[in-house]
Coordinates of N, CA, C and O in Angstrom, one line a residue:
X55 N 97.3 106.2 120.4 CA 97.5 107.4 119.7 C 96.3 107.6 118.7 O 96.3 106.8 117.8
X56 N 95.5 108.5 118.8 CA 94.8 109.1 118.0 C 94.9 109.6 116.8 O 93.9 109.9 116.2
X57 N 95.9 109.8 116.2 CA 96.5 110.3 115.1 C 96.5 109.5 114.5 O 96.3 110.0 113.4
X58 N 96.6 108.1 114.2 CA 96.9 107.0 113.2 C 95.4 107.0 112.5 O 95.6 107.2 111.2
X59 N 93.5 106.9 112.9 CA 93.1 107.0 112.4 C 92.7 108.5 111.4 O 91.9 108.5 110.5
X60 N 93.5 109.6 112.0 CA 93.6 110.9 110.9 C 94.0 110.8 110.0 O 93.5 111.4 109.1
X61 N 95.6 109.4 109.7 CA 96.3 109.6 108.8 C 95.5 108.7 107.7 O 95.9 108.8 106.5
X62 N 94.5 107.9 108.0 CA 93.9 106.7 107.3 C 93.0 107.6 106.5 O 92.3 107.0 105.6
X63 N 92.7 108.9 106.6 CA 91.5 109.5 106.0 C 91.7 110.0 104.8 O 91.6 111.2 104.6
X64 N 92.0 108.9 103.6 CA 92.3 109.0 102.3 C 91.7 110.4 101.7 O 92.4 111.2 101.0
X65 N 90.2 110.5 102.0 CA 89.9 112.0 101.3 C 90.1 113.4 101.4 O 89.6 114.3 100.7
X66 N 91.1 113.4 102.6 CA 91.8 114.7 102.9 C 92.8 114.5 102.4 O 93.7 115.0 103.1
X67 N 93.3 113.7 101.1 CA 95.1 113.6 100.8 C 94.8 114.7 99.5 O 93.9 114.9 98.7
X68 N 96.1 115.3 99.7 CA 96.4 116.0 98.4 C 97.3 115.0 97.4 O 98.1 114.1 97.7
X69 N 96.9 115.5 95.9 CA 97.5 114.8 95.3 C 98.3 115.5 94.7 O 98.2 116.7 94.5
X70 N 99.6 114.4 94.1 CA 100.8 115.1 93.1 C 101.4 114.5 92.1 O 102.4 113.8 92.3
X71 N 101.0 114.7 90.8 CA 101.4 114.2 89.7 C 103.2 114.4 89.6 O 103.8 115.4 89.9
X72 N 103.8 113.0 89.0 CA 105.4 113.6 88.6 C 105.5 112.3 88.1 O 105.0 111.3 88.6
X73 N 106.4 112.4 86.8 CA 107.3 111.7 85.7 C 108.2 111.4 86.1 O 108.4 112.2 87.0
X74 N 109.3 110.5 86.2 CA 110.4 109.9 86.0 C 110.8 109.2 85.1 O 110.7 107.9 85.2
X75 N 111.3 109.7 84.0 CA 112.1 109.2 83.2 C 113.1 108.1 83.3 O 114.1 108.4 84.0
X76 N 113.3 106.5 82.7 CA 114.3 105.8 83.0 C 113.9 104.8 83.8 O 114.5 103.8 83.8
X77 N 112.7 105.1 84.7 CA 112.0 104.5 85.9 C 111.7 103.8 85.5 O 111.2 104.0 84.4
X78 N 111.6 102.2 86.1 CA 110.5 101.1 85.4 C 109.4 101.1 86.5 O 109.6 101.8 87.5
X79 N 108.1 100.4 86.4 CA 107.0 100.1 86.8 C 107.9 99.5 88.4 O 108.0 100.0 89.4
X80 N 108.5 98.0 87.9 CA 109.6 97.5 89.2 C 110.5 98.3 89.9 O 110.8 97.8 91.0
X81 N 110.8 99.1 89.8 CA 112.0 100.0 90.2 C 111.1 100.8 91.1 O 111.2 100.8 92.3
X82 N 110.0 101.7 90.4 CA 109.0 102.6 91.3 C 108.3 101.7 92.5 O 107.9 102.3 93.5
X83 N 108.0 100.2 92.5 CA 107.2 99.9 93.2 C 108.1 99.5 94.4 O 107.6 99.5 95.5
X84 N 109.6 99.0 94.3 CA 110.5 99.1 95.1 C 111.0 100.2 95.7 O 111.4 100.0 96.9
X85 N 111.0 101.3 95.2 CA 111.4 102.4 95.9 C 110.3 102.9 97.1 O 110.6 103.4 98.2
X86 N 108.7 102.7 96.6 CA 108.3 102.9 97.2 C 108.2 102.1 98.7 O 108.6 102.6 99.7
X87 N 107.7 100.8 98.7 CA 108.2 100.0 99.6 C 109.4 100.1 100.3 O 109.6 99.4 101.2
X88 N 110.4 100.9 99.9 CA 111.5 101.6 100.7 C 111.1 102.5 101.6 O 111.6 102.7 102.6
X89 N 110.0 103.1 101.1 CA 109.9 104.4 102.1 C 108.1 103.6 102.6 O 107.0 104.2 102.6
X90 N 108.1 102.6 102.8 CA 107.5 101.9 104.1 C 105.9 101.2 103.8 O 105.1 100.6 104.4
X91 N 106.0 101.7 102.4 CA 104.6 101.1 101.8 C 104.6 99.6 101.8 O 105.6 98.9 101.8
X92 N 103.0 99.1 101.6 CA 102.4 97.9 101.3 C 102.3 97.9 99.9 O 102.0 99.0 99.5
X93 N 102.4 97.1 99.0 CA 102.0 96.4 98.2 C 99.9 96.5 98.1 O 99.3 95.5 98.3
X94 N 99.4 97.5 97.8 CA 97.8 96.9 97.5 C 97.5 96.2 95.8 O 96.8 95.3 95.4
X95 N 98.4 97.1 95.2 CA 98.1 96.2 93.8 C 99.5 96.1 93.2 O 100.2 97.0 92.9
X96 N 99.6 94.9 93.0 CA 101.5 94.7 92.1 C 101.4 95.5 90.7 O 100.5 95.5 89.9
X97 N 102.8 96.4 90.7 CA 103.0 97.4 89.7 C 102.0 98.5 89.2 O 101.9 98.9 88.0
X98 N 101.3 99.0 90.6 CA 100.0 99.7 90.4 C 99.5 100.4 91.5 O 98.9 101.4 91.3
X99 N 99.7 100.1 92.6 CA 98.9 100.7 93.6 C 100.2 100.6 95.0 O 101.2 99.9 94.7
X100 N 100.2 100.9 96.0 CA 101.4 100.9 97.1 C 101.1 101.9 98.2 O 101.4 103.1 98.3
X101 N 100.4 101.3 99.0 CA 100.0 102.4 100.5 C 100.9 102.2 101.8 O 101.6 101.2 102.0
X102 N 100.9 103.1 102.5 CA 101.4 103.5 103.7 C 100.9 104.1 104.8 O 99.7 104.4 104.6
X103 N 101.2 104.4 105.7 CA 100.4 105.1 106.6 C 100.3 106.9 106.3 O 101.3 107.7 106.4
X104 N 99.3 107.3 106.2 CA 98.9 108.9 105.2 C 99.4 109.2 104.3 O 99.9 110.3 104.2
X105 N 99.4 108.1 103.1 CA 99.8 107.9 101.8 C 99.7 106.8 101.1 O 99.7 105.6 101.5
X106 N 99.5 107.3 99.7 CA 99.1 106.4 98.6 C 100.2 106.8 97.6 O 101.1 107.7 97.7
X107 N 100.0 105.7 96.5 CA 100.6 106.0 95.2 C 100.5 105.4 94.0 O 101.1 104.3 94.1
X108 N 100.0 105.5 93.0 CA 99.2 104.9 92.2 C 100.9 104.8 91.0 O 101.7 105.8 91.0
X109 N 101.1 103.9 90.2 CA 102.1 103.7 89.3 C 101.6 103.4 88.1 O 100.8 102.4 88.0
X110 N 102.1 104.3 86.8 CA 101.1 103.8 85.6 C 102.6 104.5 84.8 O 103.4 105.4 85.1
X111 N 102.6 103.7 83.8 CA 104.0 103.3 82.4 C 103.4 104.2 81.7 O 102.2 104.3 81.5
X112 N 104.9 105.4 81.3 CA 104.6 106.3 80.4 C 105.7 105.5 79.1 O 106.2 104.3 79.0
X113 N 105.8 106.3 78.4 CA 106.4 106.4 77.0 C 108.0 106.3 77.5 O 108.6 105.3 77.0
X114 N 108.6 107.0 78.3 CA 110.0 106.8 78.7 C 110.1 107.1 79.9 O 110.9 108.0 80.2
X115 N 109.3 106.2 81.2 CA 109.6 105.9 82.3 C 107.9 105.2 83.1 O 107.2 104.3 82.7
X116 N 107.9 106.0 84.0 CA 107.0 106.4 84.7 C 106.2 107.6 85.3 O 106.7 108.7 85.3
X117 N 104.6 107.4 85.8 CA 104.2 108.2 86.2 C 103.4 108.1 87.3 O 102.3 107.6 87.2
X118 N 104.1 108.8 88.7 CA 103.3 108.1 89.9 C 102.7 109.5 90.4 O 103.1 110.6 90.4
X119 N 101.6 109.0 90.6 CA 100.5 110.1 91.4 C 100.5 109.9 92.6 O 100.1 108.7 92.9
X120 N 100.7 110.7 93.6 CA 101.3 110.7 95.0 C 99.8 110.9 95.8 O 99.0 111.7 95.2
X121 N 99.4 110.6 96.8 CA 98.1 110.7 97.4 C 98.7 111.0 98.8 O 99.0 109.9 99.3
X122 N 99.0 112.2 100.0 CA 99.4 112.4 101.5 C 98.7 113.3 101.5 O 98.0 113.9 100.6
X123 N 99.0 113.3 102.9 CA 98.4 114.9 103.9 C 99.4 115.4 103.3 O 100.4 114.8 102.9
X124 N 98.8 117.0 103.2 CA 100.0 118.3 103.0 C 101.6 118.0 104.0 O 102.7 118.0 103.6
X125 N 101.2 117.8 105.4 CA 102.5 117.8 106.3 C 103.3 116.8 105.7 O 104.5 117.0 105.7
X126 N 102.7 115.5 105.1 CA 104.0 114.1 104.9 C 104.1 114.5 102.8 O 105.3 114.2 102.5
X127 N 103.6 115.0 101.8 CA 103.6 115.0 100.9 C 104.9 115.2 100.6 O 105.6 114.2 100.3
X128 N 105.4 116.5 100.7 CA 106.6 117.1 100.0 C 107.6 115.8 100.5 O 107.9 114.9 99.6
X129 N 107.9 115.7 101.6 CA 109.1 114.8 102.2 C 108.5 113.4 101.3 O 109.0 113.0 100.3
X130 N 107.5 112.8 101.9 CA 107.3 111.5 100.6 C 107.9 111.9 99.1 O 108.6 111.0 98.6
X131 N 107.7 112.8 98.6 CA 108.5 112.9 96.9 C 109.9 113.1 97.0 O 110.7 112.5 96.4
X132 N 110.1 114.0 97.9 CA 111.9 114.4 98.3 C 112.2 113.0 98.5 O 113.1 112.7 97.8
X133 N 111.7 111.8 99.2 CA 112.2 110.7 99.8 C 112.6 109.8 98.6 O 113.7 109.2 98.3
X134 N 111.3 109.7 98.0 CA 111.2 108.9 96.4 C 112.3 109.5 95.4 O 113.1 108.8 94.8
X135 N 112.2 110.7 95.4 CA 113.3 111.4 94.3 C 114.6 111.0 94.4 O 115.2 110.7 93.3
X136 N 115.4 111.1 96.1 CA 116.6 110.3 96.3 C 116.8 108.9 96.1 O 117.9 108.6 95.6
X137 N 115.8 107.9 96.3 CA 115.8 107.1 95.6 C 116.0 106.8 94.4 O 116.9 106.1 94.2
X138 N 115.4 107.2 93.5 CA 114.9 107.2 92.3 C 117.0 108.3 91.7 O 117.4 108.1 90.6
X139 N 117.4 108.7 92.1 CA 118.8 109.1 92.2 C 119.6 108.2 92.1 O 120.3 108.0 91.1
X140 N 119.5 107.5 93.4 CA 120.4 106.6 93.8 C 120.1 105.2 92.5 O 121.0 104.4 92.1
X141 N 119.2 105.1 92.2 CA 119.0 104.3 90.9 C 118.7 103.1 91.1 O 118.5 102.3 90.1

């Protein structure tokens, strides 16, 4: 399938800043790895196939910046957000 090296093309990802409140650094890097990511940097970085996610400690949670294609973006945050619900 041809499609797997489109999804690898990091500089066509859009990005999307969002807060979670309550979230730890551990909690975000687990959730992510739920929804199918690698580990590239512990409590910091977490890839997947046509996605990224960078994790950085705010004041009262977290703050992850989301890196997909437009088609997988929305559903990647929707996916994390249930997570991040379910606690």
């Amino acid at each position: 399938d041809g499609r797997y090296g489109e999804y690898e093309k990091a500089d066509s990802y859009t990005q999307e800043v969002m807060e979670f409140p309550g979230v730890t650094l551990q909690q975000a890097e687990t959730y992510l790895k739920r929804l199918g990511g690698g580990v590239e940097e512990k409590l910091k970085r977490v890839e997947g196939i046509g996605w990224k996610a960078e994790i950085d400690s705010v004041a009262d949670g977290v703050q992850v910046t989301f890196f997909a294609h437009d088609e997988l973006l929305d559903d990647l945050i929707r996916r994390f957000e249930e997570w991040v619900e379910r606690g």
